[in-house]
Short mmCIF file of C-alpha atoms in Angstrom, two decimals:
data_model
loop_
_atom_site.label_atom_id
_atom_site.label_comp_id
_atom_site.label_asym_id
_atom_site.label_seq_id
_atom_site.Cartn_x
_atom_site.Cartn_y
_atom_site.Cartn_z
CA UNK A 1 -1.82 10.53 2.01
CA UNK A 2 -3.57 13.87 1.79
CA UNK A 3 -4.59 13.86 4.60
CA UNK A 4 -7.48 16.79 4.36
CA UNK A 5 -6.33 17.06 0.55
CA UNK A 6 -7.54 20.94 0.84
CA UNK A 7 -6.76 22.10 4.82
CA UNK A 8 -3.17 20.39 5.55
CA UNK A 9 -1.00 20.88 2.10
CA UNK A 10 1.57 22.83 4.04
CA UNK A 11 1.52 20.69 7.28
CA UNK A 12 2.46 17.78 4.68
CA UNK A 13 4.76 19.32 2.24
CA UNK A 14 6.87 20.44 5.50
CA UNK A 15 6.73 16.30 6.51
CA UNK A 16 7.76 15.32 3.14
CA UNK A 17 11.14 16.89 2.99
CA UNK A 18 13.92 14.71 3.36
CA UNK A 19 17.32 15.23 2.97
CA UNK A 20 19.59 13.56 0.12
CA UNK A 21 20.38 10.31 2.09
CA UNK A 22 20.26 7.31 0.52
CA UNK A 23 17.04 4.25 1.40
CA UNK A 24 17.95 1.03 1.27
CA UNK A 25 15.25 -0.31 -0.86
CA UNK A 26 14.21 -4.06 -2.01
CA UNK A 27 16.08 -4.73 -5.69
CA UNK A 28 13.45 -3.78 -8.49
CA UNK A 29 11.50 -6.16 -10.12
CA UNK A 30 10.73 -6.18 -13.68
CA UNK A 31 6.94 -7.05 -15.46
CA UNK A 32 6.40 -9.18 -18.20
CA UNK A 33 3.26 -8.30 -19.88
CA UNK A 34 1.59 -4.71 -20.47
CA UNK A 35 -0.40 -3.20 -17.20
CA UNK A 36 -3.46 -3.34 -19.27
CA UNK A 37 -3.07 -7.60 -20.20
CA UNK A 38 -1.99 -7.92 -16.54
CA UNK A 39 -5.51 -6.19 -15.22
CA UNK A 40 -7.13 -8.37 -17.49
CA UNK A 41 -5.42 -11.74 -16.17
CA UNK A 42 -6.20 -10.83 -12.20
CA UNK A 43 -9.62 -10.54 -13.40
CA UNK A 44 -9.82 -13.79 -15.16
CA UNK A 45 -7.75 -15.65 -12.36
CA UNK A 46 -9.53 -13.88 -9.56
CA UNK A 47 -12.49 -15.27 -10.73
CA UNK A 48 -11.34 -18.61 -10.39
CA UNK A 49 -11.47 -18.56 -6.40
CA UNK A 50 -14.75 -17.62 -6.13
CA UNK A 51 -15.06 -20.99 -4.57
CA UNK A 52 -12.26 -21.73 -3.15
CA UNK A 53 -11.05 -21.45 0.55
CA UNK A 54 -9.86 -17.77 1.65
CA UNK A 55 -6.52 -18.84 2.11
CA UNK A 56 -6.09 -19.22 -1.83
CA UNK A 57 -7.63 -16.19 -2.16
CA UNK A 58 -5.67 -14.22 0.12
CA UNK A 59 -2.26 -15.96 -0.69
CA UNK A 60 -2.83 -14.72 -4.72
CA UNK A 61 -3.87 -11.29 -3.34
CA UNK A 62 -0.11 -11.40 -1.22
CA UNK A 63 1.80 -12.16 -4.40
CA UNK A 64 -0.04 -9.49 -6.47
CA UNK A 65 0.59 -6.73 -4.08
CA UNK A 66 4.03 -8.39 -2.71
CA UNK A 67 5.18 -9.04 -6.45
CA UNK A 68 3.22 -7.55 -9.19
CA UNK A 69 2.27 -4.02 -8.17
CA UNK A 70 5.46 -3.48 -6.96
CA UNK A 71 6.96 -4.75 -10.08
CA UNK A 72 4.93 -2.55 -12.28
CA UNK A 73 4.59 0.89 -10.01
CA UNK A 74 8.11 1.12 -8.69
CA UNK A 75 10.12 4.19 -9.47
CA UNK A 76 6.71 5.96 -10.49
CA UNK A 77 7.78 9.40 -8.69
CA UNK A 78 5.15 11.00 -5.45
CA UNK A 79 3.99 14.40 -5.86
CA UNK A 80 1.35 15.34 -3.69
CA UNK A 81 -1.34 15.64 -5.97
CA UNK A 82 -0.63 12.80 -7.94
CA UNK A 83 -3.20 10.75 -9.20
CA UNK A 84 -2.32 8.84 -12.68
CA UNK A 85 -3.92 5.29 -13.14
CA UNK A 86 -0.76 3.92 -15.34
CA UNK A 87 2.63 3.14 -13.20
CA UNK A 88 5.66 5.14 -14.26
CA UNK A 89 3.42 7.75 -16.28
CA UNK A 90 2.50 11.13 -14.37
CA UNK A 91 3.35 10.83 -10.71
CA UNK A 92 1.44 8.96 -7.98
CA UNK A 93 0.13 10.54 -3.83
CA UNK A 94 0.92 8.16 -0.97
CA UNK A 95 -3.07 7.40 -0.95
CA UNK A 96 -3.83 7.23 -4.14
CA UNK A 97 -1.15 4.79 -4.72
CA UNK A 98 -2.90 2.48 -2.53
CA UNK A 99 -6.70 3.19 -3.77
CA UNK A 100 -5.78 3.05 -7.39
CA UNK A 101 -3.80 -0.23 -7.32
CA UNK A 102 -6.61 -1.75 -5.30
CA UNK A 103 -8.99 -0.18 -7.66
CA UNK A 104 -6.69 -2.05 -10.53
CA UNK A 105 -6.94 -5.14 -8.99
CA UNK A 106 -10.80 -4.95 -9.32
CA UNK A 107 -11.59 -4.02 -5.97
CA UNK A 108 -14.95 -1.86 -6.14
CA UNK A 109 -13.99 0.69 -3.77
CA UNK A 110 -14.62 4.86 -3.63
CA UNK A 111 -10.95 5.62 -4.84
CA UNK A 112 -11.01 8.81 -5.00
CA UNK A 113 -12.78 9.17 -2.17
CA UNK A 114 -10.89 6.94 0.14
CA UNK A 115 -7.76 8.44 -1.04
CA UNK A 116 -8.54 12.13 -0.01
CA UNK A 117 -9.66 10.88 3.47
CA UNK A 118 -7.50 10.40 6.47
CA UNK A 119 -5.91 7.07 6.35
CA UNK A 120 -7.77 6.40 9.41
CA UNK A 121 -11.30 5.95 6.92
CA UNK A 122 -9.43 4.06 4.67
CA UNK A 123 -7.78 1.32 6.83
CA UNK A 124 -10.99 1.00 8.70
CA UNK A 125 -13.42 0.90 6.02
CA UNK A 126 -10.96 -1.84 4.27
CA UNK A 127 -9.30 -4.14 6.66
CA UNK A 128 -9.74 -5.96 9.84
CA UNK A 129 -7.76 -6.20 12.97
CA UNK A 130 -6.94 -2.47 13.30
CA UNK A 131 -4.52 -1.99 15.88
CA UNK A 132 -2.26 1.40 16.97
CA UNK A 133 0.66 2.38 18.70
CA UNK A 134 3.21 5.22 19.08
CA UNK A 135 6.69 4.93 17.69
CA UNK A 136 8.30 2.65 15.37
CA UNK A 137 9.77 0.67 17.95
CA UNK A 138 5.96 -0.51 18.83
CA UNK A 139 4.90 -0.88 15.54
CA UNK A 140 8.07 -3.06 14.66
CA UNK A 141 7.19 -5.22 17.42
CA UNK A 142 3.96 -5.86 16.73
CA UNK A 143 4.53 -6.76 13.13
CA UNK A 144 7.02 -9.31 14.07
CA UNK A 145 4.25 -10.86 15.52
CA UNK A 146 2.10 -11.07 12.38
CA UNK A 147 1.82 -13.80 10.16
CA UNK A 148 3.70 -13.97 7.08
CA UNK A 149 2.69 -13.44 3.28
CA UNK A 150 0.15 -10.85 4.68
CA UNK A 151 -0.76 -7.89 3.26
CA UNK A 152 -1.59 -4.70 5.58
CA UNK A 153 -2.41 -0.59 5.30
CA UNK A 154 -0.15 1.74 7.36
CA UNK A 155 -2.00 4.92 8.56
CA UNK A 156 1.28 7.45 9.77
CA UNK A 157 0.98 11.20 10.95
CA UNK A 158 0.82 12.05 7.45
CA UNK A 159 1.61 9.48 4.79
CA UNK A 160 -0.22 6.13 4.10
CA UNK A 161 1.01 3.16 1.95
CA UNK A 162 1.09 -1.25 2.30
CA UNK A 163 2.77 -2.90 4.46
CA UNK A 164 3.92 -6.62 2.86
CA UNK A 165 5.03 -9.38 5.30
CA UNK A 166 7.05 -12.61 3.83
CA UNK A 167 9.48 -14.93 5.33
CA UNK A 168 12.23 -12.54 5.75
CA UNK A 169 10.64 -10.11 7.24
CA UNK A 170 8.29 -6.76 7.02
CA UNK A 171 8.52 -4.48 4.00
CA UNK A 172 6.98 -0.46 3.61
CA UNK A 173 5.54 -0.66 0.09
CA UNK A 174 4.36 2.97 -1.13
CA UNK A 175 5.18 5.91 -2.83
CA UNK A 176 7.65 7.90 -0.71
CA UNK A 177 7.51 11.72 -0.09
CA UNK A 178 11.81 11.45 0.77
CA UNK A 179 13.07 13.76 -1.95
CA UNK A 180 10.26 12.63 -4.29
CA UNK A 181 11.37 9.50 -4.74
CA UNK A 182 8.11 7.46 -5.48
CA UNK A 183 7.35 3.69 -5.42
CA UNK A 184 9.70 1.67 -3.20
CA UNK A 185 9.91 -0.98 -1.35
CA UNK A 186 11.71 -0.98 1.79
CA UNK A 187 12.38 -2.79 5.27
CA UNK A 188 10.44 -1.60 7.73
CA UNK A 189 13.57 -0.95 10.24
CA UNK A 190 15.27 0.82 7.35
CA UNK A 191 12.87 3.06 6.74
CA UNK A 192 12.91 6.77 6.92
CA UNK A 193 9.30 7.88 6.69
CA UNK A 194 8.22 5.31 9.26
CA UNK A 195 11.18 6.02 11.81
CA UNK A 196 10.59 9.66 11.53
CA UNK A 197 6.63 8.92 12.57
CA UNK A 198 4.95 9.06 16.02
CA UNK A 199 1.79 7.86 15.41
CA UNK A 200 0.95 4.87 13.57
CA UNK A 201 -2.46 2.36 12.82
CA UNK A 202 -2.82 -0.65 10.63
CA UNK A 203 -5.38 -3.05 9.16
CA UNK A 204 -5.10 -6.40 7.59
CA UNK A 205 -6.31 -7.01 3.96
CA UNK A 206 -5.42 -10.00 3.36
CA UNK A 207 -7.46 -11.26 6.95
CA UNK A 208 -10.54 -9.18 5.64
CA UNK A 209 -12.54 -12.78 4.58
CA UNK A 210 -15.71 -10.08 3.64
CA UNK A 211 -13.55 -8.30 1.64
CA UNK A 212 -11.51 -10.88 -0.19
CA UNK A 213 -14.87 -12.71 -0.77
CA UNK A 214 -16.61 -9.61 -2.58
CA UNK A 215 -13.42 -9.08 -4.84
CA UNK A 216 -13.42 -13.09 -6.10
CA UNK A 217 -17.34 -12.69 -6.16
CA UNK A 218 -17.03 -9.59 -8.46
CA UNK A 219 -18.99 -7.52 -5.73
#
């Protein structure tokens, strides 16, 4: 995330360079439809749980950031002013990655604003819950603790993304500074931009009832 987009370039360019090793990432997915026809079907389904319990609402709003975005924006590369609004055109920031896809999903937040900010603002202007701890260790542990098909934000010294929880465990879901490589999807023990962070907060999305409420509601 740009962290102060203008005062910390350097600080982050120096965090964001890896060396060639090899991630083990989650297998690519592959989309069906266009970006554009898949907007337009969240909207339409979305809609459709405007009365419904939040538990349907945040169980779709797991699978579209667990499956779909991931399935679209994978492979689309990080630079650190990236900013483009279609997956695997242009290149894509850590933070904007997360604000745009929201923004996609027809979430009305600031996105540009909220992207440029520390991920602090973000995660707790967005989500619920917000917890913090120091080392990867500590923030393993208290994920293993969280409930499954849950979606979360991951604030780290100086990179932001999801975090995705399922049955078999807890995935990092953003676009990764490592040698530029953009979009993955990765275990959270296997992960080199979380195990080379001290400080880390998160926030629940998909516990945010408010929040989920507003998006079904078109608010």
């Amino acid at each position: 995330m740009k962290t102060t987009f203008l005062l910390l370039p350097i600080l982050l360019i120096l965090a964001c360079r890896g060396d060639n090793n090899k991630q083990t990432t989650q297998a690519p997915q592959h989309p069906t439809i266009e970006y554009s026809a898949f907007k337009d079907s969240v909207a339409t389904h979305k809609a459709t749980l405007k009365n419904k319990p939040h538990t349907e609402a945040a169980s779709y709003f797991f699978n579209l950031i667990n499956n779909d975005i991931y399935a679209y924006w994978q492979g689309t590369p990080w630079a650190f002013y990236g900013m483009t609004r279609n997956p695997k055109e242009g290149e894509i920031a850590c933070g904007y990655f997360v604000t745009n896809t929201l923004s996609d999903l027809g979430f009305k937040i600031e996105r540009i604003k909220l992207a440029q900010a520390v991920s602090a603002t973000m995660i707790k202007k967005l989500c619920v819950d917000v917890h913090s701890c120091n080392g990867i260790t500590n923030f393993a542990a208290y994920m293993e603790k969280q409930p499954v098909n849950s979606v979360y934000i991951v604030g780290l010294d100086f990179h932001t993304g999801y975090i995705v929880k399922d049955a078999t465990g807890s995935y990092f879901l953003h676009s990764n500074y490592i040698n530029n490589q953009g979009v993955i999807k990765e275990r959270i023990t296997e992960s080199r931009a979380l195990a080379n962070n001290k400080f880390f907060m998160m926030g629940s999305l998909t516990a945010n009832k408010k929040l989920l409420k507003d998006w079904v509601g078109g608010k």
